[in-house]
Amino acid sequence: MTRRFGFALVGTGMAALPHARALQALSSELRVVGVFSRRQANREAFATRFGFPAVPDVEELAAATDVDGVILVTPPNERRALIELFAAAGKHILSEKPLERTATAAEEIVTSCRRHGVGLGVVFQHRFRPASRRLAEFLASGRLGAIQLARAEIPWWRDQDYYDEPGRGTIARDGGGVLISQAIHTLDLLLSLAGPVSEVQALTATTGLHQMETEDFAVAGLRFQSAAAGSVIATTAAWPGDAESIILECDNAGAVLKSGTLAIHWRNRDVETFGAESGSGAGSDPMAFPFDWHRDLILSFVERCRAGRDPEVAGEDSVAVQWLIEAMLKSSSDGARVQLSGGRPENARPC
């Protein structure tokens, strides 16, 4: 019988909740060797709530022979040192998004994990929604034809209390605002469906609805390498918040992906629908969504690590979407179009 995959879980904030529920649901496939948080009270309360062992020393977890991989649910500014610690110990890494605060730092993490020979996955769980997978299958089959126009909309809401948490929405801790903290999920899914972007023109702003260091609004026009046109609008200032959506206008149909559902509007006026509506964390409760997508992502990660294959959503995917975000921010700052070559802004410093 195959030994259950052993996980360490590092970080016990609100983003750890769907991970914990997913790990419980997968107890026949894996086990949680230990949970670590720098704050003893948080660590022990979380471990007690979910029935996991609490471990007071993260280096002890990294050295444990029954730990095969680690799930990192820390703020972005804490991830790099932890990834290096666990990767050097030969443990596979599954990190919350983004990998780091800048695309360059994320690239360096990817290089480090390659050097240590460990798998590096990123938690972009929106790819694992059944409706998202169905749309990817439609595109791969060629039934929809080529994408001509792609629109991504993220009209979310966050209360000021959310940004009053020390460090939230800052460059030093999070690396930015709505783009890197919220829209990154939808942007990753968009790139996985429509392919790389070659040109960006954007505007970002901080509305009067929030007091924060970084942007809570962004809008951009895109040109994809395929020649398709596109647009993005993302905000956490849209009360009361609505589910994010991706709308693709293809040669043979329009596809609307929203709230866990997919609608295909064929040119002959037939409509096919798939999936079921679900929460997305669009409103004042950021965790108002099911854990099923995390469960499927974690299971895929385990299966691929066991097979010696790259994770389905790998570190390179986080790098790609972070370069797109940095191109949008640069375009807004410079008031000009930004060209991307090989997925990165043309004047970006090579890793």
Short mmCIF file of C-alpha atoms in Angstrom, two decimals:
data_model
loop_
_atom_site.label_atom_id
_atom_site.label_comp_id
_atom_site.label_asym_id
_atom_site.label_seq_id
_atom_site.Cartn_x
_atom_site.Cartn_y
_atom_site.Cartn_z
CA MET A 1 0.00 0.00 0.00
CA THR A 2 1.32 3.45 -0.92
CA ARG A 3 2.25 5.58 2.07
CA ARG A 4 0.06 8.62 2.47
CA PHE A 5 1.70 11.83 1.25
CA GLY A 6 2.85 13.86 4.25
CA PHE A 7 2.15 17.61 4.30
CA ALA A 8 3.34 20.42 6.51
CA LEU A 9 0.99 23.40 6.63
CA VAL A 10 2.67 26.74 7.32
CA GLY A 11 0.37 29.69 8.02
CA THR A 12 -2.99 29.67 9.82
CA GLY A 13 -4.67 32.88 8.63
CA MET A 14 -8.07 33.00 6.93
CA ALA A 15 -6.64 31.74 3.61
CA ALA A 16 -5.64 28.51 5.38
CA LEU A 17 -9.27 27.54 6.07
CA PRO A 18 -10.12 26.02 2.65
CA HIS A 19 -6.76 24.23 2.68
CA ALA A 20 -7.52 22.68 6.05
CA ARG A 21 -10.97 21.53 4.94
CA ALA A 22 -9.50 20.10 1.73
CA LEU A 23 -6.78 18.27 3.66
CA GLN A 24 -9.42 16.76 5.96
CA ALA A 25 -11.42 15.59 2.93
CA LEU A 26 -8.31 13.96 1.45
CA SER A 27 -7.28 12.11 4.61
CA SER A 28 -7.27 8.77 2.79
CA GLU A 29 -4.66 10.09 0.32
CA LEU A 30 -2.50 12.25 2.58
CA ARG A 31 -1.90 13.30 6.15
CA VAL A 32 -0.94 16.52 7.85
CA VAL A 33 2.32 15.92 9.72
CA GLY A 34 2.27 19.31 11.41
CA VAL A 35 0.95 22.87 11.41
CA PHE A 36 3.17 25.87 12.07
CA SER A 37 2.43 29.51 12.80
CA ARG A 38 4.75 31.96 14.52
CA ARG A 39 2.03 32.78 17.04
CA GLN A 40 1.62 29.90 19.46
CA ALA A 41 -2.01 30.68 20.29
CA ASN A 42 -3.01 30.77 16.60
CA ARG A 43 -1.07 27.60 15.85
CA GLU A 44 -2.60 25.61 18.67
CA ALA A 45 -6.15 26.89 18.12
CA PHE A 46 -5.99 26.04 14.41
CA ALA A 47 -4.50 22.59 15.06
CA THR A 48 -7.15 21.80 17.66
CA ARG A 49 -9.97 22.97 15.38
CA PHE A 50 -8.95 20.69 12.51
CA GLY A 51 -7.35 17.83 14.39
CA PHE A 52 -3.81 18.40 13.09
CA PRO A 53 -0.60 18.25 15.15
CA ALA A 54 0.85 21.65 16.11
CA VAL A 55 4.62 21.95 15.67
CA PRO A 56 6.46 24.89 17.32
CA ASP A 57 9.55 24.85 15.08
CA VAL A 58 9.33 25.28 11.30
CA GLU A 59 12.84 23.91 10.84
CA GLU A 60 11.72 20.72 12.60
CA LEU A 61 8.98 20.35 9.99
CA ALA A 62 11.40 20.94 7.13
CA ALA A 63 13.73 18.25 8.50
CA ALA A 64 11.01 15.67 9.19
CA THR A 65 11.44 12.56 7.07
CA ASP A 66 7.68 11.96 6.85
CA VAL A 67 7.05 15.42 5.34
CA ASP A 68 6.91 15.13 1.55
CA GLY A 69 5.61 18.60 0.81
CA VAL A 70 4.58 21.89 2.35
CA ILE A 71 1.58 24.15 1.79
CA LEU A 72 2.56 27.78 2.37
CA VAL A 73 -0.26 30.14 3.37
CA THR A 74 1.83 33.05 4.64
CA PRO A 75 1.88 36.68 3.44
CA PRO A 76 3.96 37.09 0.25
CA ASN A 77 6.86 38.79 2.03
CA GLU A 78 7.44 35.67 4.18
CA ARG A 79 7.43 33.03 1.45
CA ARG A 80 10.87 33.23 -0.10
CA ALA A 81 12.87 32.17 2.97
CA LEU A 82 10.39 29.39 3.75
CA ILE A 83 10.47 28.06 0.19
CA GLU A 84 14.27 27.98 0.29
CA LEU A 85 14.20 26.17 3.66
CA PHE A 86 11.82 23.43 2.50
CA ALA A 87 13.23 23.14 -1.03
CA ALA A 88 16.76 22.69 0.33
CA ALA A 89 15.35 19.87 2.47
CA GLY A 90 13.94 18.19 -0.64
CA LYS A 91 10.28 18.96 0.08
CA HIS A 92 7.80 19.79 -2.68
CA ILE A 93 6.28 23.28 -2.43
CA LEU A 94 2.63 24.29 -2.88
CA SER A 95 2.44 28.04 -2.35
CA GLU A 96 -0.45 30.45 -2.13
CA LYS A 97 -0.43 33.16 -4.76
CA PRO A 98 1.60 35.16 -5.59
CA LEU A 99 4.93 33.38 -5.24
CA GLU A 100 6.57 36.64 -4.19
CA ARG A 101 5.92 40.37 -4.38
CA THR A 102 7.65 40.87 -7.75
CA ALA A 103 7.90 38.80 -10.90
CA THR A 104 11.70 38.85 -10.71
CA ALA A 105 11.66 37.41 -7.18
CA ALA A 106 9.12 34.80 -8.32
CA GLU A 107 11.45 33.78 -11.16
CA GLU A 108 14.29 33.37 -8.70
CA ILE A 109 12.10 31.06 -6.59
CA VAL A 110 11.31 28.96 -9.67
CA THR A 111 15.03 28.69 -10.44
CA SER A 112 15.81 27.68 -6.85
CA CYS A 113 13.19 24.92 -6.80
CA ARG A 114 14.47 23.60 -10.14
CA ARG A 115 17.98 23.54 -8.71
CA HIS A 116 16.82 21.58 -5.67
CA GLY A 117 14.78 19.18 -7.82
CA VAL A 118 11.45 19.77 -6.06
CA GLY A 119 8.00 20.43 -7.46
CA LEU A 120 6.67 23.98 -7.20
CA GLY A 121 2.92 24.49 -7.44
CA VAL A 122 0.84 27.65 -6.99
CA VAL A 123 -2.69 27.86 -5.58
CA PHE A 124 -4.68 29.14 -8.56
CA GLN A 125 -7.75 27.13 -7.64
CA HIS A 126 -10.07 28.82 -10.15
CA ARG A 127 -8.59 26.58 -12.84
CA PHE A 128 -10.05 23.60 -10.97
CA ARG A 129 -13.65 24.70 -11.06
CA PRO A 130 -15.60 22.17 -13.19
CA ALA A 131 -16.93 24.98 -15.42
CA SER A 132 -13.40 26.31 -16.00
CA ARG A 133 -12.21 22.84 -16.97
CA ARG A 134 -15.16 22.41 -19.33
CA LEU A 135 -14.38 25.69 -21.08
CA ALA A 136 -10.73 24.66 -21.48
CA GLU A 137 -11.91 21.40 -23.05
CA PHE A 138 -14.19 23.28 -25.49
CA LEU A 139 -11.29 25.48 -26.57
CA ALA A 140 -8.88 22.56 -26.94
CA SER A 141 -11.39 20.65 -29.08
CA GLY A 142 -11.62 23.53 -31.56
CA ARG A 143 -15.43 23.57 -31.42
CA LEU A 144 -15.55 27.22 -30.37
CA GLY A 145 -13.06 28.32 -33.01
CA ALA A 146 -10.43 30.97 -32.39
CA ILE A 147 -10.81 33.52 -29.60
CA GLN A 148 -11.33 36.99 -31.06
CA LEU A 149 -12.18 38.95 -27.89
CA ALA A 150 -11.58 38.15 -24.22
CA ARG A 151 -13.01 40.13 -21.31
CA ALA A 152 -12.25 39.65 -17.63
CA GLU A 153 -14.28 41.44 -14.97
CA ILE A 154 -13.62 41.32 -11.22
CA PRO A 155 -16.17 43.63 -9.51
CA TRP A 156 -15.39 42.77 -5.89
CA TRP A 157 -15.89 44.59 -2.59
CA ARG A 158 -13.70 44.79 0.47
CA ASP A 159 -14.57 46.77 3.62
CA GLN A 160 -12.06 49.25 5.00
CA ASP A 161 -11.56 46.86 7.94
CA TYR A 162 -9.95 44.47 5.47
CA TYR A 163 -7.29 47.04 4.57
CA ASP A 164 -6.84 48.16 8.15
CA GLU A 165 -5.00 44.91 8.92
CA PRO A 166 -1.32 45.89 9.25
CA GLY A 167 0.49 45.41 5.95
CA ARG A 168 -2.52 44.53 3.83
CA GLY A 169 -2.53 46.25 0.47
CA THR A 170 1.05 47.46 0.90
CA ILE A 171 4.04 47.00 -1.37
CA ALA A 172 6.21 45.78 1.51
CA ARG A 173 3.97 42.88 2.57
CA ASP A 174 1.63 42.04 -0.34
CA GLY A 175 3.43 43.53 -3.34
CA GLY A 176 0.41 45.61 -4.39
CA GLY A 177 -3.35 45.91 -4.30
CA VAL A 178 -6.32 44.49 -6.18
CA LEU A 179 -4.29 43.18 -9.12
CA ILE A 180 -1.84 40.97 -7.22
CA SER A 181 -4.12 40.10 -4.28
CA GLN A 182 -7.55 39.52 -5.88
CA ALA A 183 -7.55 39.78 -9.69
CA ILE A 184 -4.51 37.51 -10.03
CA HIS A 185 -6.77 34.42 -9.90
CA THR A 186 -8.91 35.53 -12.83
CA LEU A 187 -5.92 36.84 -14.76
CA ASP A 188 -4.19 33.47 -14.40
CA LEU A 189 -7.29 31.68 -15.63
CA LEU A 190 -7.57 34.14 -18.53
CA LEU A 191 -3.98 33.47 -19.61
CA SER A 192 -4.52 29.72 -19.35
CA LEU A 193 -7.49 30.01 -21.72
CA ALA A 194 -6.49 32.78 -24.14
CA GLY A 195 -2.70 32.53 -24.11
CA PRO A 196 0.05 35.12 -23.55
CA VAL A 197 -0.44 38.87 -23.87
CA SER A 198 1.75 40.95 -26.18
CA GLU A 199 0.56 44.50 -25.43
CA VAL A 200 -1.07 46.33 -22.51
CA GLN A 201 -2.48 49.80 -21.96
CA ALA A 202 -3.82 50.40 -18.46
CA LEU A 203 -4.98 52.83 -15.81
CA THR A 204 -4.99 52.14 -12.07
CA ALA A 205 -6.27 54.20 -9.17
CA THR A 206 -7.12 54.23 -5.48
CA THR A 207 -10.72 55.32 -5.02
CA GLY A 208 -12.02 57.44 -2.17
CA LEU A 209 -13.76 54.34 -0.80
CA HIS A 210 -10.53 52.96 0.66
CA GLN A 211 -7.54 54.29 2.55
CA MET A 212 -4.66 52.12 1.37
CA GLU A 213 -1.21 52.39 -0.18
CA THR A 214 -1.92 50.64 -3.46
CA GLU A 215 -4.61 50.38 -6.14
CA ASP A 216 -8.19 49.23 -5.57
CA PHE A 217 -9.16 49.80 -9.23
CA ALA A 218 -7.54 48.80 -12.52
CA VAL A 219 -8.68 48.77 -16.12
CA ALA A 220 -6.66 47.64 -19.13
CA GLY A 221 -6.86 46.96 -22.81
CA LEU A 222 -4.97 43.89 -23.98
CA ARG A 223 -3.63 42.47 -27.21
CA PHE A 224 -2.90 38.75 -27.07
CA GLN A 225 -0.13 37.04 -29.01
CA SER A 226 -2.89 35.29 -30.96
CA ALA A 227 -3.98 38.79 -32.18
CA ALA A 228 -7.19 38.59 -30.11
CA ALA A 229 -8.23 41.80 -28.33
CA GLY A 230 -9.09 41.88 -24.65
CA SER A 231 -9.97 43.93 -21.61
CA VAL A 232 -9.70 43.68 -17.84
CA ILE A 233 -11.51 45.61 -15.14
CA ALA A 234 -10.76 44.80 -11.52
CA THR A 235 -11.74 46.51 -8.30
CA THR A 236 -12.47 45.93 -4.62
CA ALA A 237 -14.63 49.08 -4.56
CA ALA A 238 -17.78 47.64 -6.19
CA TRP A 239 -20.45 47.37 -3.49
CA PRO A 240 -21.82 44.83 -2.62
CA GLY A 241 -19.49 42.80 -4.84
CA ASP A 242 -20.28 40.38 -7.65
CA ALA A 243 -18.64 37.22 -8.94
CA GLU A 244 -15.75 37.57 -11.34
CA SER A 245 -16.35 36.57 -14.96
CA ILE A 246 -14.48 35.72 -18.13
CA ILE A 247 -16.27 36.25 -21.43
CA LEU A 248 -14.79 34.89 -24.65
CA GLU A 249 -16.09 35.82 -28.09
CA CYS A 250 -14.99 33.06 -30.44
CA ASP A 251 -15.56 32.31 -34.13
CA ASN A 252 -18.46 29.94 -33.47
CA ALA A 253 -19.86 31.00 -30.10
CA GLY A 254 -19.62 33.24 -27.09
CA ALA A 255 -18.65 31.69 -23.76
CA VAL A 256 -19.53 33.19 -20.37
CA LEU A 257 -17.80 31.81 -17.28
CA LYS A 258 -19.25 33.16 -14.01
CA SER A 259 -20.19 31.98 -10.51
CA GLY A 260 -19.13 28.40 -11.20
CA THR A 261 -21.24 28.17 -14.35
CA LEU A 262 -20.43 28.13 -18.05
CA ALA A 263 -22.84 29.24 -20.77
CA ILE A 264 -22.03 28.61 -24.45
CA HIS A 265 -24.04 30.83 -26.79
CA TRP A 266 -23.72 29.26 -30.23
CA ARG A 267 -24.13 31.41 -33.31
CA ASN A 268 -27.28 29.46 -34.26
CA ARG A 269 -28.78 30.78 -30.97
CA ASP A 270 -28.60 27.44 -29.16
CA VAL A 271 -27.37 27.77 -25.58
CA GLU A 272 -25.61 25.10 -23.52
CA THR A 273 -25.04 25.55 -19.80
CA PHE A 274 -22.78 23.65 -17.42
CA GLY A 275 -21.91 23.72 -13.73
CA ALA A 276 -23.66 25.10 -10.67
CA GLU A 277 -23.54 28.51 -9.04
CA SER A 278 -21.16 28.90 -6.11
CA GLY A 279 -19.68 31.63 -3.96
CA SER A 280 -16.47 33.35 -4.98
CA GLY A 281 -15.45 35.59 -2.08
CA ALA A 282 -16.51 38.65 -4.09
CA GLY A 283 -18.22 40.44 -1.21
CA SER A 284 -17.34 41.47 2.32
CA ASP A 285 -16.60 37.85 3.33
CA PRO A 286 -13.42 36.94 1.39
CA MET A 287 -13.76 33.23 2.26
CA ALA A 288 -17.33 32.74 1.04
CA PHE A 289 -16.54 29.93 -1.40
CA PRO A 290 -16.36 26.12 -1.27
CA PHE A 291 -13.14 24.17 -0.66
CA ASP A 292 -13.69 21.70 -3.53
CA TRP A 293 -11.34 23.55 -5.89
CA HIS A 294 -8.54 23.49 -3.30
CA ARG A 295 -9.19 19.77 -2.77
CA ASP A 296 -8.81 18.98 -6.46
CA LEU A 297 -5.74 21.21 -6.80
CA ILE A 298 -4.02 19.57 -3.81
CA LEU A 299 -4.84 16.07 -5.07
CA SER A 300 -3.47 16.91 -8.53
CA PHE A 301 -0.32 18.32 -6.90
CA VAL A 302 0.23 15.12 -4.89
CA GLU A 303 -0.34 12.85 -7.88
CA ARG A 304 2.10 14.77 -10.07
CA CYS A 305 4.78 14.98 -7.40
CA ARG A 306 4.55 11.23 -6.91
CA ALA A 307 4.91 10.73 -10.66
CA GLY A 308 7.91 13.08 -10.89
CA ARG A 309 5.97 15.54 -13.07
CA ASP A 310 5.59 19.31 -12.79
CA PRO A 311 2.45 20.46 -10.93
CA GLU A 312 -0.53 21.25 -13.14
CA VAL A 313 -0.29 24.90 -12.05
CA ALA A 314 3.45 25.47 -11.72
CA GLY A 315 5.67 28.29 -10.53
CA GLU A 316 6.12 29.51 -14.09
CA ASP A 317 2.38 30.23 -14.24
CA SER A 318 2.64 32.61 -11.29
CA VAL A 319 5.62 34.32 -12.95
CA ALA A 320 3.63 34.82 -16.16
CA VAL A 321 0.65 36.45 -14.49
CA GLN A 322 2.90 38.58 -12.29
CA TRP A 323 4.69 39.94 -15.36
CA LEU A 324 1.29 40.84 -16.84
CA ILE A 325 0.33 42.65 -13.62
CA GLU A 326 3.62 44.55 -13.61
CA ALA A 327 3.06 45.53 -17.24
CA MET A 328 -0.37 46.91 -16.30
CA LEU A 329 1.09 48.90 -13.41
CA LYS A 330 3.92 50.21 -15.57
CA SER A 331 1.51 51.25 -18.31
CA SER A 332 -0.58 53.18 -15.80
CA SER A 333 2.48 54.81 -14.24
CA ASP A 334 4.03 55.79 -17.59
CA GLY A 335 0.76 56.66 -19.32
CA ALA A 336 1.82 54.57 -22.31
CA ARG A 337 1.40 51.18 -23.93
CA VAL A 338 3.71 48.44 -22.72
CA GLN A 339 4.92 45.74 -25.09
CA LEU A 340 5.57 42.24 -23.74
CA SER A 341 8.04 39.83 -25.27
CA GLY A 342 8.13 36.24 -24.12
CA GLY A 343 5.45 37.10 -21.56
CA ARG A 344 7.40 39.92 -19.87
CA PRO A 345 7.67 43.69 -20.41
CA GLU A 346 10.38 44.28 -22.99
CA ASN A 347 12.55 46.40 -20.69
CA ALA A 348 12.19 44.11 -17.67
CA ARG A 349 15.43 43.01 -16.04
CA PRO A 350 16.24 39.37 -16.89
CA CYS A 351 16.30 36.97 -13.96
#
